Short mmCIF file of C-alpha atoms in Angstrom, two decimals:
data_model
loop_
_atom_site.label_atom_id
_atom_site.label_comp_id
_atom_site.label_asym_id
_atom_site.label_seq_id
_atom_site.Cartn_x
_atom_site.Cartn_y
_atom_site.Cartn_z
CA MET A 1 2.35 76.75 42.39
CA ASN A 2 0.17 73.89 41.27
CA LYS A 3 0.76 70.63 43.05
CA MET A 4 0.71 67.54 40.87
CA ILE A 5 -0.33 64.25 42.39
CA LYS A 6 0.87 60.84 41.40
CA TYR A 7 -0.41 57.96 43.45
CA GLY A 8 0.11 54.24 43.16
CA TYR A 9 -2.06 51.82 41.34
CA LEU A 10 -5.43 50.88 42.74
CA THR A 11 -5.40 47.15 43.12
CA ALA A 12 -8.42 45.02 42.66
CA THR A 13 -7.65 43.05 45.80
CA ALA A 14 -7.76 46.21 47.89
CA SER A 15 -10.99 47.52 46.47
CA LEU A 16 -13.05 44.62 45.14
CA LEU A 17 -16.64 44.89 46.24
CA MET A 18 -18.17 41.46 46.59
CA LEU A 19 -21.67 42.73 47.07
CA ALA A 20 -23.72 39.54 46.73
CA CYS A 21 -23.80 35.95 45.61
CA ASN A 22 -26.62 36.37 43.14
CA ALA A 23 -26.51 38.88 40.30
CA GLY A 24 -29.44 39.41 37.98
CA ASN A 25 -29.31 40.15 34.30
CA THR A 26 -29.78 43.65 32.93
CA LYS A 27 -32.54 44.23 30.40
CA HIS A 28 -32.81 46.55 27.45
CA ASP A 29 -36.38 47.41 26.51
CA GLN A 30 -37.12 50.38 24.24
CA GLY A 31 -34.31 52.39 25.72
CA GLN A 32 -35.09 51.48 29.35
CA HIS A 33 -32.45 49.77 31.44
CA ALA A 34 -33.44 47.67 34.43
CA VAL A 35 -30.70 48.90 36.77
CA LEU A 36 -30.14 46.42 39.56
CA ASP A 37 -29.85 47.54 43.15
CA SER A 38 -26.17 47.67 44.11
CA SER A 39 -26.79 45.23 46.94
CA VAL A 40 -27.34 42.41 44.45
CA GLN A 41 -24.53 43.15 42.05
CA GLU A 42 -21.17 41.43 42.12
CA GLY A 43 -17.92 41.80 40.28
CA PHE A 44 -17.64 45.59 40.58
CA VAL A 45 -14.45 47.26 41.76
CA ALA A 46 -14.60 50.56 43.64
CA MET A 47 -12.62 53.24 41.83
CA LEU A 48 -12.56 55.92 44.53
CA ASP A 49 -10.76 56.04 47.85
CA SER A 50 -12.66 57.59 50.77
CA ASN A 51 -10.48 60.63 51.35
CA THR A 52 -7.52 60.62 48.96
CA LEU A 53 -6.85 60.59 45.23
CA LYS A 54 -5.11 57.24 45.56
CA GLY A 55 -5.27 55.32 42.30
CA TRP A 56 -5.62 58.44 40.17
CA GLU A 57 -3.25 60.92 38.52
CA GLY A 58 -3.99 64.57 37.86
CA ASP A 59 -3.62 68.18 38.95
CA SER A 60 -4.67 68.66 42.58
CA SER A 61 -5.27 72.34 41.89
CA TYR A 62 -8.55 71.18 40.36
CA TRP A 63 -9.24 67.77 41.92
CA ARG A 64 -9.76 66.61 45.51
CA MET A 65 -11.57 63.96 47.57
CA GLU A 66 -13.89 64.88 50.42
CA SER A 67 -15.70 62.17 52.42
CA GLY A 68 -15.89 59.77 49.52
CA ILE A 69 -16.84 62.39 46.92
CA LEU A 70 -14.49 63.22 44.06
CA ILE A 71 -14.65 66.94 43.32
CA GLY A 72 -13.36 68.73 40.24
CA GLU A 73 -13.57 72.49 40.54
CA ILE A 74 -12.51 75.70 38.83
CA LYS A 75 -12.77 78.34 41.54
CA ALA A 76 -13.68 81.93 40.80
CA ASP A 77 -10.26 83.20 41.90
CA ALA A 78 -8.32 80.48 40.03
CA GLU A 79 -6.21 81.04 36.95
CA PRO A 80 -8.32 80.11 33.90
CA LEU A 81 -7.64 76.72 32.35
CA LYS A 82 -5.87 76.78 29.00
CA ASN A 83 -6.70 73.17 28.16
CA ASN A 84 -9.19 70.60 29.40
CA THR A 85 -7.68 68.69 32.30
CA PHE A 86 -8.38 65.11 33.35
CA LEU A 87 -7.98 63.05 36.47
CA ILE A 88 -6.78 59.72 35.06
CA TRP A 89 -7.52 56.33 36.64
CA LYS A 90 -4.45 54.17 37.12
CA GLY A 91 -6.30 50.88 37.46
CA GLY A 92 -5.68 49.73 33.90
CA GLU A 93 -6.89 50.23 30.34
CA PRO A 94 -10.10 48.20 30.11
CA GLY A 95 -11.83 47.27 26.89
CA ASP A 96 -15.24 45.76 27.65
CA PHE A 97 -16.74 46.95 30.93
CA VAL A 98 -19.65 48.49 32.81
CA LEU A 99 -18.92 51.69 34.72
CA LYS A 100 -21.39 53.31 37.11
CA SER A 101 -21.13 56.55 39.04
CA GLY A 102 -23.24 59.12 40.78
CA PHE A 103 -22.65 62.68 39.62
CA ARG A 104 -23.76 66.21 40.42
CA ILE A 105 -22.75 69.27 38.42
CA SER A 106 -23.10 73.03 38.78
CA ALA A 107 -25.22 75.01 36.33
CA ASP A 108 -22.18 76.23 34.38
CA GLY A 109 -20.33 72.94 34.66
CA ASN A 110 -18.82 71.00 31.78
CA SER A 111 -17.38 67.55 32.42
CA GLY A 112 -17.56 63.95 31.30
CA ILE A 113 -16.08 60.48 31.70
CA ASN A 114 -13.52 59.47 29.09
CA TYR A 115 -12.87 55.81 28.32
CA ARG A 116 -10.91 53.72 25.82
CA SER A 117 -8.73 56.84 25.65
CA GLU A 118 -5.06 57.67 25.22
CA ARG A 119 -2.88 60.52 26.39
CA PHE A 120 -2.81 63.45 24.00
CA GLY A 121 0.50 64.96 22.91
CA ASN A 122 2.66 66.68 25.49
CA LEU A 123 -0.20 68.40 27.30
CA PRO A 124 -0.37 67.47 30.98
CA TYR A 125 -3.33 65.25 31.85
CA ALA A 126 -4.97 65.53 28.43
CA LEU A 127 -6.90 62.61 26.94
CA LYS A 128 -8.13 61.67 23.49
CA GLY A 129 -11.01 59.24 23.15
CA TYR A 130 -14.66 58.42 23.77
CA GLN A 131 -16.48 60.55 26.32
CA ALA A 132 -19.82 60.24 28.08
CA ASP A 133 -20.61 63.93 28.22
CA ILE A 134 -21.96 65.74 31.30
CA ASP A 135 -22.98 69.42 31.38
CA GLY A 136 -24.81 71.57 33.91
CA ARG A 137 -27.61 72.58 31.59
CA HIS A 138 -28.02 68.99 30.43
CA LEU A 139 -28.07 69.82 26.76
CA TYR A 140 -25.38 67.19 26.14
CA THR A 141 -25.43 64.93 29.21
CA GLY A 142 -25.21 61.33 28.04
CA GLN A 143 -24.15 61.98 24.46
CA ASN A 144 -21.05 60.30 23.00
CA TYR A 145 -18.40 62.88 22.18
CA GLU A 146 -14.96 61.77 21.07
CA GLU A 147 -12.49 64.16 22.67
CA ARG A 148 -9.78 65.49 20.33
CA ASN A 149 -10.79 63.14 17.53
CA ARG A 150 -14.07 62.63 15.66
CA THR A 151 -16.19 64.94 17.93
CA THR A 152 -19.88 63.98 18.34
CA LEU A 153 -20.66 60.35 17.50
CA ALA A 154 -24.21 60.34 18.92
CA TYR A 155 -26.29 63.19 20.30
CA ARG A 156 -28.74 62.68 23.14
CA GLY A 157 -31.57 60.44 22.05
CA GLN A 158 -29.70 58.94 19.10
CA GLN A 159 -28.74 55.39 18.28
CA THR A 160 -26.07 55.70 15.60
CA GLU A 161 -23.70 53.73 13.45
CA ILE A 162 -20.28 54.95 12.40
CA PRO A 163 -19.49 53.08 9.16
CA ASN A 164 -16.10 51.74 8.21
CA PRO A 165 -14.61 54.27 5.77
CA THR A 166 -14.16 53.38 2.14
CA ALA A 167 -11.24 54.57 0.04
CA GLY A 168 -11.30 58.34 -0.17
CA GLU A 169 -14.21 58.67 2.31
CA SER A 170 -12.60 58.69 5.72
CA GLY A 171 -15.03 61.22 7.19
CA ALA A 172 -14.48 64.57 8.88
CA SER A 173 -15.77 66.66 11.75
CA LYS A 174 -18.45 69.06 10.51
CA GLY A 175 -20.48 71.23 12.83
CA ASN A 176 -18.90 69.46 15.80
CA ALA A 177 -20.20 66.05 14.66
CA TRP A 178 -18.67 63.24 12.61
CA SER A 179 -19.82 63.57 9.02
CA THR A 180 -20.41 59.88 8.30
CA LEU A 181 -22.54 59.02 11.34
CA ILE A 182 -25.85 57.35 10.52
CA VAL A 183 -28.82 57.74 12.88
CA ARG A 184 -30.40 54.28 13.10
CA ASP A 185 -33.06 55.01 15.71
CA THR A 186 -34.48 57.67 18.02
CA LEU A 187 -34.41 56.67 21.66
CA ALA A 188 -36.61 59.36 23.25
CA THR A 189 -38.40 62.64 22.72
CA ALA A 190 -36.96 65.94 23.93
CA THR A 191 -39.35 65.88 26.90
CA GLN A 192 -38.34 62.34 27.85
CA LEU A 193 -34.69 63.29 27.64
CA ALA A 194 -35.24 66.33 29.86
CA ASP A 195 -37.14 64.24 32.40
CA ALA A 196 -34.31 61.71 32.54
CA VAL A 197 -32.01 64.13 34.42
CA LYS A 198 -32.52 65.66 37.86
CA VAL A 199 -31.20 69.23 37.53
CA GLY A 200 -28.95 70.36 40.36
CA ASP A 201 -29.22 66.99 42.10
CA TRP A 202 -27.45 63.64 42.11
CA ASN A 203 -27.88 61.45 39.04
CA GLU A 204 -26.40 58.11 37.98
CA ILE A 205 -24.45 57.62 34.80
CA GLU A 206 -23.73 54.17 33.41
CA ILE A 207 -21.39 53.35 30.53
CA VAL A 208 -21.54 49.93 28.90
CA ALA A 209 -18.70 49.31 26.44
CA LYS A 210 -18.83 45.92 24.76
CA GLY A 211 -17.10 45.27 21.47
CA ASN A 212 -17.96 48.08 19.09
CA LYS A 213 -21.21 48.99 20.90
CA LEU A 214 -21.02 51.92 23.33
CA SER A 215 -24.12 52.63 25.41
CA HIS A 216 -24.67 55.56 27.80
CA TYR A 217 -27.44 55.56 30.41
CA ILE A 218 -28.63 58.31 32.77
CA ASN A 219 -30.73 57.15 35.73
CA GLY A 220 -31.46 53.91 33.90
CA LYS A 221 -32.53 55.53 30.64
CA LEU A 222 -30.61 54.78 27.45
CA ILE A 223 -29.55 58.25 26.26
CA SER A 224 -27.19 57.43 23.42
CA GLU A 225 -25.76 54.37 21.72
CA VAL A 226 -23.02 54.07 19.10
CA VAL A 227 -22.09 51.08 16.99
CA ASP A 228 -18.59 52.02 15.88
CA ASN A 229 -17.58 50.15 12.73
CA ASP A 230 -14.84 52.63 11.87
CA LYS A 231 -11.75 50.42 12.05
CA GLN A 232 -9.50 53.38 11.30
CA HIS A 233 -10.47 55.44 14.33
CA ARG A 234 -12.22 53.28 16.93
CA LYS A 235 -10.44 52.04 20.04
CA GLN A 236 -10.95 48.68 21.72
CA SER A 237 -9.41 49.61 25.07
CA GLY A 238 -7.74 52.50 26.84
CA LEU A 239 -7.56 54.88 29.77
CA ILE A 240 -10.45 56.15 31.88
CA GLY A 241 -10.53 59.74 33.13
CA VAL A 242 -12.88 62.42 34.41
CA GLN A 243 -12.79 65.94 33.02
CA VAL A 244 -12.80 69.57 34.07
CA HIS A 245 -13.46 71.59 30.93
CA VAL A 246 -12.06 74.96 29.93
CA GLY A 247 -14.58 77.68 30.79
CA PRO A 248 -16.15 79.60 33.67
CA PRO A 249 -15.99 78.61 37.35
CA MET A 250 -17.65 75.22 37.80
CA LYS A 251 -17.94 72.21 40.05
CA ILE A 252 -18.41 68.53 39.21
CA GLU A 253 -18.84 65.82 41.85
CA TYR A 254 -18.63 62.04 41.46
CA LYS A 255 -19.44 59.38 44.06
CA ASP A 256 -19.74 55.60 44.33
CA MET A 257 -17.83 55.14 41.09
CA LYS A 258 -17.25 51.49 40.26
CA ILE A 259 -16.30 49.33 37.32
CA LYS A 260 -16.98 45.75 36.27
CA ILE A 261 -14.75 44.20 33.61
CA LEU A 262 -16.68 42.04 31.16
CA ASP A 263 -15.44 38.76 29.74
#
């Protein structure tokens, strides 16, 4: 029988990392992001407990903590998933924030970090909302995919705008992408995108959500960016969760996950 876990809220006072007195400014320059060393950053809150799933809610058949590493896994002898399942953070529903995390994923893995999301229907631990995609073959890692809603809002290497719909033109999902998205710029070549990810090794993902601009970085490289002007569908705040996707046996690992709420 699956064991469901429900832990208490992670409080900022218990987990606030006051890492330094002086924090530098981040820089955006042709898709590059000057990622500051964690020792000089302040205002981040640790999201993971060392050895428990405290502060999160999900199905412990698929999620566990081991020595500070959050592991989501579909084992070869496990019953196949019928729906994507999320481990949901119970620390609030932030709007504007910076989230950073190390991740490592198996070759057949399919995961991602959802944010500004809401629970979906009556399915257990299902979320609907923006997702910074992560996959083991890194064909999609870093793209912006809106789970259970508008589907792809920006592929890897795209800077896009989602326009506010006019009467009778609300948009639709076509070919697993939102039909009204406009590509405003190209952030990198295919080779540059491939070089941005270390296959089979630890990488860092960073999500910057500020107003209607949603930016995804991998190892300091801007991989996708969406300016969401769609007032009908966009969300300004919501839940954060990490995903195990329906499919073959897989393993996703997250470490050093932290969040900074922006003013």
